[in-house]
């Protein structure tokens, strides 16, 4: 009697434990048929008791036959497996399989299963976060460096090309359109870059708008450069965001493991040095690293340093390039172009120092100097009785983004006494990307009575439909199109189209970089209003322009 009660108690105890256990317990017979399950098993699997009991275990979860054998021999076994929930998703399990034996005779097997899906998910997430970029889903810097390290080891006797890519003027896009817009663009860029890598290669997001790629088993330097070309082409197709086509370019530096001591760090550094050079030389290009570039980057630092002193040392001068009216052949304007007379190096080209000045912010005071000097000079010519012409001044992005540009210009006009209609400001297309801001700013400027020209037209992001909303007076066709008018029918067609379109919008058109008679004839035929270029005159010092004006 007592014995029976004790047994009943034992049974109740066991039942209660099973009922409330937060762990799944499955009792099997020696053939693997389910005899009993507890409520947590139902919760975890989605099956009810009657759907499980009497069924073979493998309807729920796989367990290798060898393991079962091992347990049937009286041993305990711990392993990871999973089951498929009734509604289809996977539940990761940690299983302890234990034999139930009396006198070494195994009568049952107990499966004690713990749901470790959450732990798995967290671990996967941690692994993912430490190896991938969350936004684009690309591998991150850490993974890139790890894999590059492995690849260098694995392909020790072959070439590996490392490409470091920086999107051009991406900060401007972020500032103009907002971070979210920038992020969407980055995701599209990431997607395109993945198209050009195989499984052995890799593309990663290193930082902000910087990506890196490596290609294994590259035959030669020219093959490495081809990769740069390939990526440049991949990006050429406009990106489409919110139904607007959007042009994006990149600068790419390329390095190869030519030095057997190269490690991931040194390769990235070399690719970066090459990249810096690409950026200095106008971006939207690629080039390979060469050892003399180390010197060049040092030179660049020195130049930056010299640039700071150049203002106070009065090393800058303005040259002026005449702008000619097609119909009359008369000078109808002059563009002020900055020249730096370096005490040791002599004349340094603006295409070298303007990017440097933009980088260190010096472009703002420098640009203000140019504006004032050009206005002062123009007023002096007029006071000397020369025929009055407008002077064109180039504005840098940084200047254009200044809050008080309008007041600055107004102040300079007042200070120099130049009539507003004799000042023309040249801005580039990229400055008009933030359409609302640009149109407000241009409106304010033109209220002053000055003229606005769009410089280097055709090279940048151009949303022609916006042009008519801007208060602008003139388009300057970029010299790259003019250069190839005679060779490239596409360029000829573009030039003809720009002129026709500008006239439709009531804008003047000037072609820059006109060097030959043939170019002149083509432009004349298509009714281009004005030209500027070596054909007529290069940029010249003040005195020479005076002589030209006198001769008119
Ligand atoms: P840009 O505004 O497009 O100026 C025209 C450039 O084309 C000038 O180069 C000029 O010398 C050159 N050029 C003129 N005619 C011909 C030609 O027939 N053939 C060829 N191949 N080139 C011609 P430069 O003076 O070296 O200036 C380069 C760029 O530097 C300018 O391009 C402009 O973007 C920038 N820059 C120059 N001065 C200033 C400045 O005061 N402020 C700012 N922000 N940028 C400036
Ligand atoms: Mg210009
Ligand atoms: Mg230009």
Coordinates of N, CA and C in Angstrom, one line a residue, residues 279-401:
X279 N 42.5 62.2 -57.5 CA 41.7 63.2 -57.0 C 42.2 64.6 -57.4
X280 N 43.6 64.7 -57.2 CA 44.2 66.0 -57.5 C 44.1 66.3 -59.0
X281 N 44.1 65.3 -59.8 CA 44.1 65.5 -61.2 C 42.7 65.5 -61.8
X282 N 41.8 65.9 -61.0 CA 40.4 66.2 -61.5 C 39.4 65.0 -61.3
X283 N 39.8 64.0 -60.5 CA 38.9 62.9 -60.2 C 38.4 62.1 -61.4
X284 N 37.3 61.3 -61.2 CA 36.7 60.5 -62.2 C 37.7 59.8 -63.1
X285 N 38.6 59.1 -62.4 CA 39.7 58.4 -63.2 C 40.3 57.3 -62.3
X286 N 41.2 56.5 -62.8 CA 41.9 55.5 -62.0 C 43.3 55.5 -62.4
X287 N 44.2 55.1 -61.5 CA 45.6 55.0 -61.8 C 46.3 54.0 -60.9
X288 N 47.4 53.5 -61.4 CA 48.1 52.5 -60.6 C 49.2 53.2 -59.8
X289 N 49.5 52.6 -58.7 CA 50.6 53.2 -57.8 C 51.9 53.0 -58.4
X290 N 52.8 54.0 -58.3 CA 54.2 53.8 -58.6 C 55.0 54.4 -57.5
X291 N 56.2 53.8 -57.2 CA 57.0 54.3 -56.0 C 57.3 55.8 -56.0
X292 N 57.4 56.4 -57.2 CA 57.7 57.8 -57.1 C 56.5 58.7 -56.6
X293 N 55.4 58.0 -56.4 CA 54.2 58.8 -55.9 C 54.4 59.2 -54.5
X294 N 55.2 58.4 -53.7 CA 55.5 58.8 -52.4 C 56.1 60.2 -52.3
X295 N 57.0 60.4 -53.3 CA 57.6 61.8 -53.4 C 56.5 62.8 -53.7
X296 N 55.6 62.4 -54.6 CA 54.6 63.3 -55.0 C 53.7 63.7 -53.9
X297 N 53.4 62.8 -53.0 CA 52.5 63.1 -51.9 C 53.2 64.0 -50.9
X298 N 54.5 63.8 -50.8 CA 55.2 64.7 -49.9 C 55.2 66.1 -50.5
X299 N 55.4 66.2 -51.8 CA 55.4 67.4 -52.6 C 54.1 68.2 -52.4
X300 N 53.1 67.4 -52.3 CA 51.7 68.0 -52.2 C 51.6 68.6 -50.8
X301 N 52.1 68.0 -49.8 CA 52.0 68.5 -48.5 C 52.8 69.8 -48.4
X302 N 54.0 69.9 -49.0 CA 54.8 71.1 -49.0 C 54.0 72.2 -49.7
X303 N 53.4 71.8 -50.8 CA 52.6 72.8 -51.6 C 51.5 73.4 -50.8
X304 N 50.8 72.5 -50.1 CA 49.7 73.0 -49.2 C 50.2 74.0 -48.2
X305 N 51.4 73.7 -47.7 CA 52.0 74.6 -46.7 C 52.4 75.9 -47.4
X306 N 53.0 75.9 -48.6 CA 53.4 77.1 -49.3 C 52.1 77.9 -49.7
X307 N 51.1 77.2 -50.0 CA 49.8 77.9 -50.4 C 49.3 78.8 -49.3
X308 N 49.5 78.4 -48.1 CA 49.0 79.2 -46.9 C 49.8 80.5 -46.9
X309 N 51.0 80.5 -47.2 CA 51.8 81.7 -47.1 C 51.7 82.6 -48.4
X310 N 51.2 82.0 -49.5 CA 51.2 82.6 -50.8 C 50.3 83.9 -50.8
X311 N 49.2 83.8 -50.0 CA 48.3 85.0 -50.0 C 49.0 86.2 -49.4
X312 N 49.6 86.0 -48.2 CA 50.2 87.2 -47.6 C 51.5 87.6 -48.4
X313 N 52.1 86.7 -49.1 CA 53.3 87.0 -49.9 C 53.0 87.6 -51.2
X314 N 51.7 87.8 -51.5 CA 51.2 88.3 -52.8 C 51.8 87.6 -54.0
X315 N 51.7 86.3 -53.9 CA 52.3 85.5 -55.0 C 51.2 85.2 -56.1
X316 N 50.0 85.6 -55.8 CA 48.9 85.3 -56.8 C 48.7 86.5 -57.8
X317 N 48.5 86.2 -59.0 CA 48.1 87.3 -60.0 C 46.9 86.7 -60.8
X318 N 46.2 87.6 -61.4 CA 45.2 87.2 -62.3 C 45.6 87.4 -63.8
X319 N 45.3 86.4 -64.6 CA 45.5 86.6 -66.0 C 44.0 86.7 -66.6
X320 N 43.9 87.2 -67.8 CA 42.6 87.4 -68.4 C 42.6 86.8 -69.8
X321 N 41.5 86.0 -70.0 CA 41.4 85.5 -71.3 C 40.1 86.1 -72.0
X322 N 40.4 86.7 -73.2 CA 39.3 87.4 -73.8 C 38.2 86.4 -74.3
X323 N 37.0 86.9 -74.3 CA 35.8 86.2 -74.9 C 35.3 87.0 -76.1
X324 N 35.2 86.3 -77.2 CA 34.9 87.0 -78.5 C 33.5 86.7 -79.0
X325 N 32.9 87.8 -79.4 CA 31.6 87.7 -80.0 C 31.7 87.1 -81.4
X326 N 31.0 86.0 -81.7 CA 31.2 85.3 -83.0 C 30.9 86.3 -84.2
X327 N 29.8 87.0 -84.1 CA 29.4 87.7 -85.2 C 30.3 88.9 -85.6
X328 N 30.8 89.6 -84.6 CA 31.6 90.8 -84.8 C 33.1 90.6 -84.7
X329 N 33.5 89.5 -84.0 CA 34.9 89.3 -83.7 C 35.4 90.2 -82.6
X330 N 34.5 90.9 -81.9 CA 35.0 91.8 -80.9 C 35.1 91.2 -79.5
X331 N 35.9 91.7 -78.7 CA 36.1 91.2 -77.3 C 34.8 91.7 -76.5
X332 N 34.1 90.7 -76.0 CA 32.9 91.1 -75.3 C 32.9 90.7 -73.8
X333 N 34.1 90.2 -73.4 CA 34.3 89.8 -72.0 C 35.7 89.3 -71.8
X334 N 36.0 89.0 -70.5 CA 37.3 88.4 -70.2 C 37.1 87.6 -69.0
X335 N 37.7 86.4 -69.0 CA 37.6 85.5 -67.8 C 38.9 85.7 -67.0
X336 N 38.7 86.0 -65.7 CA 39.9 86.1 -64.8 C 40.3 84.7 -64.4
X337 N 41.6 84.4 -64.6 CA 42.1 83.1 -64.3 C 43.3 83.2 -63.3
X338 N 43.2 82.6 -62.2 CA 44.2 82.7 -61.2 C 45.5 82.1 -61.5
X339 N 46.6 82.8 -61.3 CA 47.9 82.3 -61.5 C 48.7 82.4 -60.2
X340 N 49.5 81.3 -59.9 CA 50.3 81.3 -58.7 C 51.8 81.3 -59.1
X341 N 52.4 82.4 -58.8 CA 53.8 82.5 -59.1 C 54.6 82.0 -57.8
X342 N 55.0 80.8 -57.8 CA 55.6 80.2 -56.7 C 57.1 80.6 -56.7
X343 N 57.6 81.1 -55.5 CA 59.0 81.6 -55.4 C 60.0 80.6 -56.0
X344 N 59.8 79.3 -55.8 CA 60.8 78.4 -56.3 C 60.4 77.6 -57.5
X345 N 59.1 77.2 -57.5 CA 58.6 76.4 -58.6 C 58.2 77.2 -59.9
X346 N 58.1 78.5 -59.7 CA 57.6 79.2 -60.9 C 56.0 79.1 -60.9
X347 N 55.5 79.2 -62.1 CA 54.0 79.2 -62.3 C 53.5 77.8 -61.9
X348 N 52.5 77.8 -61.0 CA 51.9 76.5 -60.7 C 50.5 76.6 -61.3
X349 N 50.0 75.5 -61.9 CA 48.7 75.6 -62.6 C 47.6 75.5 -61.6
X350 N 46.5 76.3 -61.9 CA 45.4 76.3 -61.0 C 44.8 74.9 -60.9
X351 N 44.9 74.1 -61.9 CA 44.4 72.7 -61.8 C 45.1 71.9 -60.7
X352 N 46.3 72.4 -60.3 CA 47.0 71.8 -59.2 C 46.7 72.4 -57.9
X353 N 46.7 73.7 -57.8 CA 46.5 74.3 -56.5 C 45.1 74.6 -56.1
X354 N 44.2 74.8 -57.1 CA 42.8 75.0 -56.7 C 42.2 73.8 -55.9
X355 N 42.4 72.6 -56.4 CA 42.0 71.5 -55.5 C 42.6 71.4 -54.1
X356 N 43.8 71.8 -54.0 CA 44.5 71.9 -52.7 C 43.8 72.9 -51.9
X357 N 43.6 74.1 -52.5 CA 43.0 75.2 -51.7 C 41.5 74.8 -51.3
X358 N 40.9 74.0 -52.2 CA 39.5 73.6 -51.8 C 39.6 72.7 -50.6
X359 N 40.6 71.9 -50.6 CA 40.7 70.9 -49.5 C 41.0 71.5 -48.2
X360 N 41.9 72.5 -48.2 CA 42.2 73.1 -46.9 C 41.4 74.4 -46.6
X361 N 40.4 74.7 -47.4 CA 39.5 75.8 -47.1 C 40.0 77.2 -47.5
X362 N 41.3 77.2 -48.0 CA 41.9 78.5 -48.4 C 41.1 79.1 -49.6
X363 N 40.4 78.3 -50.3 CA 39.7 78.7 -51.5 C 38.8 79.9 -51.2
X364 N 38.2 79.9 -50.0 CA 37.3 81.0 -49.7 C 37.9 82.4 -49.6
X365 N 39.0 82.6 -48.8 CA 39.6 83.9 -48.8 C 40.3 84.1 -50.2
X366 N 40.8 83.1 -50.8 CA 41.5 83.3 -52.1 C 40.5 83.7 -53.2
X367 N 39.3 83.0 -53.1 CA 38.2 83.4 -54.1 C 37.8 84.8 -53.9
X368 N 37.7 85.2 -52.6 CA 37.3 86.6 -52.4 C 38.3 87.6 -52.9
X369 N 39.6 87.2 -52.8 CA 40.6 88.1 -53.3 C 40.4 88.2 -54.9
X370 N 40.2 87.1 -55.5 CA 40.0 87.1 -57.0 C 38.9 88.0 -57.4
X371 N 37.8 87.8 -56.7 CA 36.6 88.6 -57.0 C 36.9 90.1 -56.9
X372 N 37.5 90.5 -55.8 CA 37.7 91.9 -55.6 C 38.8 92.4 -56.6
X373 N 39.8 91.6 -56.8 CA 40.9 92.0 -57.7 C 40.3 92.2 -59.1
X374 N 39.5 91.2 -59.6 CA 39.0 91.3 -60.9 C 38.0 92.5 -61.1
X375 N 37.2 92.8 -60.1 CA 36.3 93.9 -60.1 C 37.1 95.2 -60.1
X376 N 38.1 95.2 -59.3 CA 39.0 96.4 -59.2 C 39.6 96.7 -60.5
X377 N 40.2 95.7 -61.1 CA 40.9 95.8 -62.4 C 40.0 96.3 -63.5
X378 N 38.8 95.7 -63.5 CA 37.8 96.0 -64.6 C 37.4 97.5 -64.5
X379 N 37.2 97.9 -63.2 CA 36.8 99.3 -63.0 C 38.0 100.2 -63.4
X380 N 39.2 99.8 -63.2 CA 40.4 100.6 -63.5 C 40.5 100.7 -65.1
X381 N 40.2 99.7 -65.8 CA 40.1 99.7 -67.3 C 39.1 100.7 -67.7
X382 N 38.0 100.6 -67.1 CA 36.9 101.5 -67.6 C 37.3 103.0 -67.3
X383 N 37.9 103.2 -66.1 CA 38.3 104.5 -65.7 C 39.3 105.1 -66.7
X384 N 40.1 104.1 -67.2 CA 41.2 104.5 -68.2 C 40.6 104.7 -69.6
X385 N 39.3 104.5 -69.7 CA 38.7 104.8 -71.0 C 38.6 103.7 -72.0
X386 N 39.0 102.5 -71.5 CA 38.9 101.3 -72.4 C 37.4 100.9 -72.6
X387 N 37.1 100.2 -73.7 CA 35.7 99.8 -73.9 C 35.3 98.9 -72.7
X388 N 34.1 99.2 -72.1 CA 33.7 98.4 -71.0 C 33.3 97.0 -71.4
X389 N 33.8 96.0 -70.7 CA 33.4 94.6 -70.9 C 33.1 94.0 -69.5
X390 N 32.3 93.0 -69.5 CA 32.1 92.2 -68.2 C 33.4 91.3 -67.9
X391 N 33.7 91.2 -66.7 CA 34.8 90.3 -66.3 C 34.1 89.0 -65.7
X392 N 34.6 87.8 -66.1 CA 34.0 86.6 -65.5 C 34.9 86.1 -64.4
X393 N 34.3 85.7 -63.3 CA 35.1 85.2 -62.2 C 34.5 83.8 -61.8
X394 N 35.5 82.9 -61.6 CA 35.1 81.6 -61.3 C 34.8 81.5 -59.8
X395 N 33.7 80.8 -59.5 CA 33.3 80.6 -58.0 C 33.6 79.1 -57.7
X396 N 34.1 78.9 -56.5 CA 34.3 77.5 -56.1 C 33.0 77.1 -55.3
X397 N 32.8 75.8 -55.3 CA 31.6 75.2 -54.5 C 31.6 75.8 -53.1
X398 N 32.7 75.8 -52.5 CA 32.7 76.3 -51.1 C 32.2 77.8 -51.0
X399 N 32.6 78.6 -52.0 CA 32.2 80.0 -52.0 C 30.7 80.0 -52.2
X400 N 30.2 79.2 -53.1 CA 28.8 79.2 -53.5 C 27.9 78.7 -52.3
X401 N 28.5 77.9 -51.5 CA 27.7 77.4 -50.3 C 27.7 78.4 -49.1

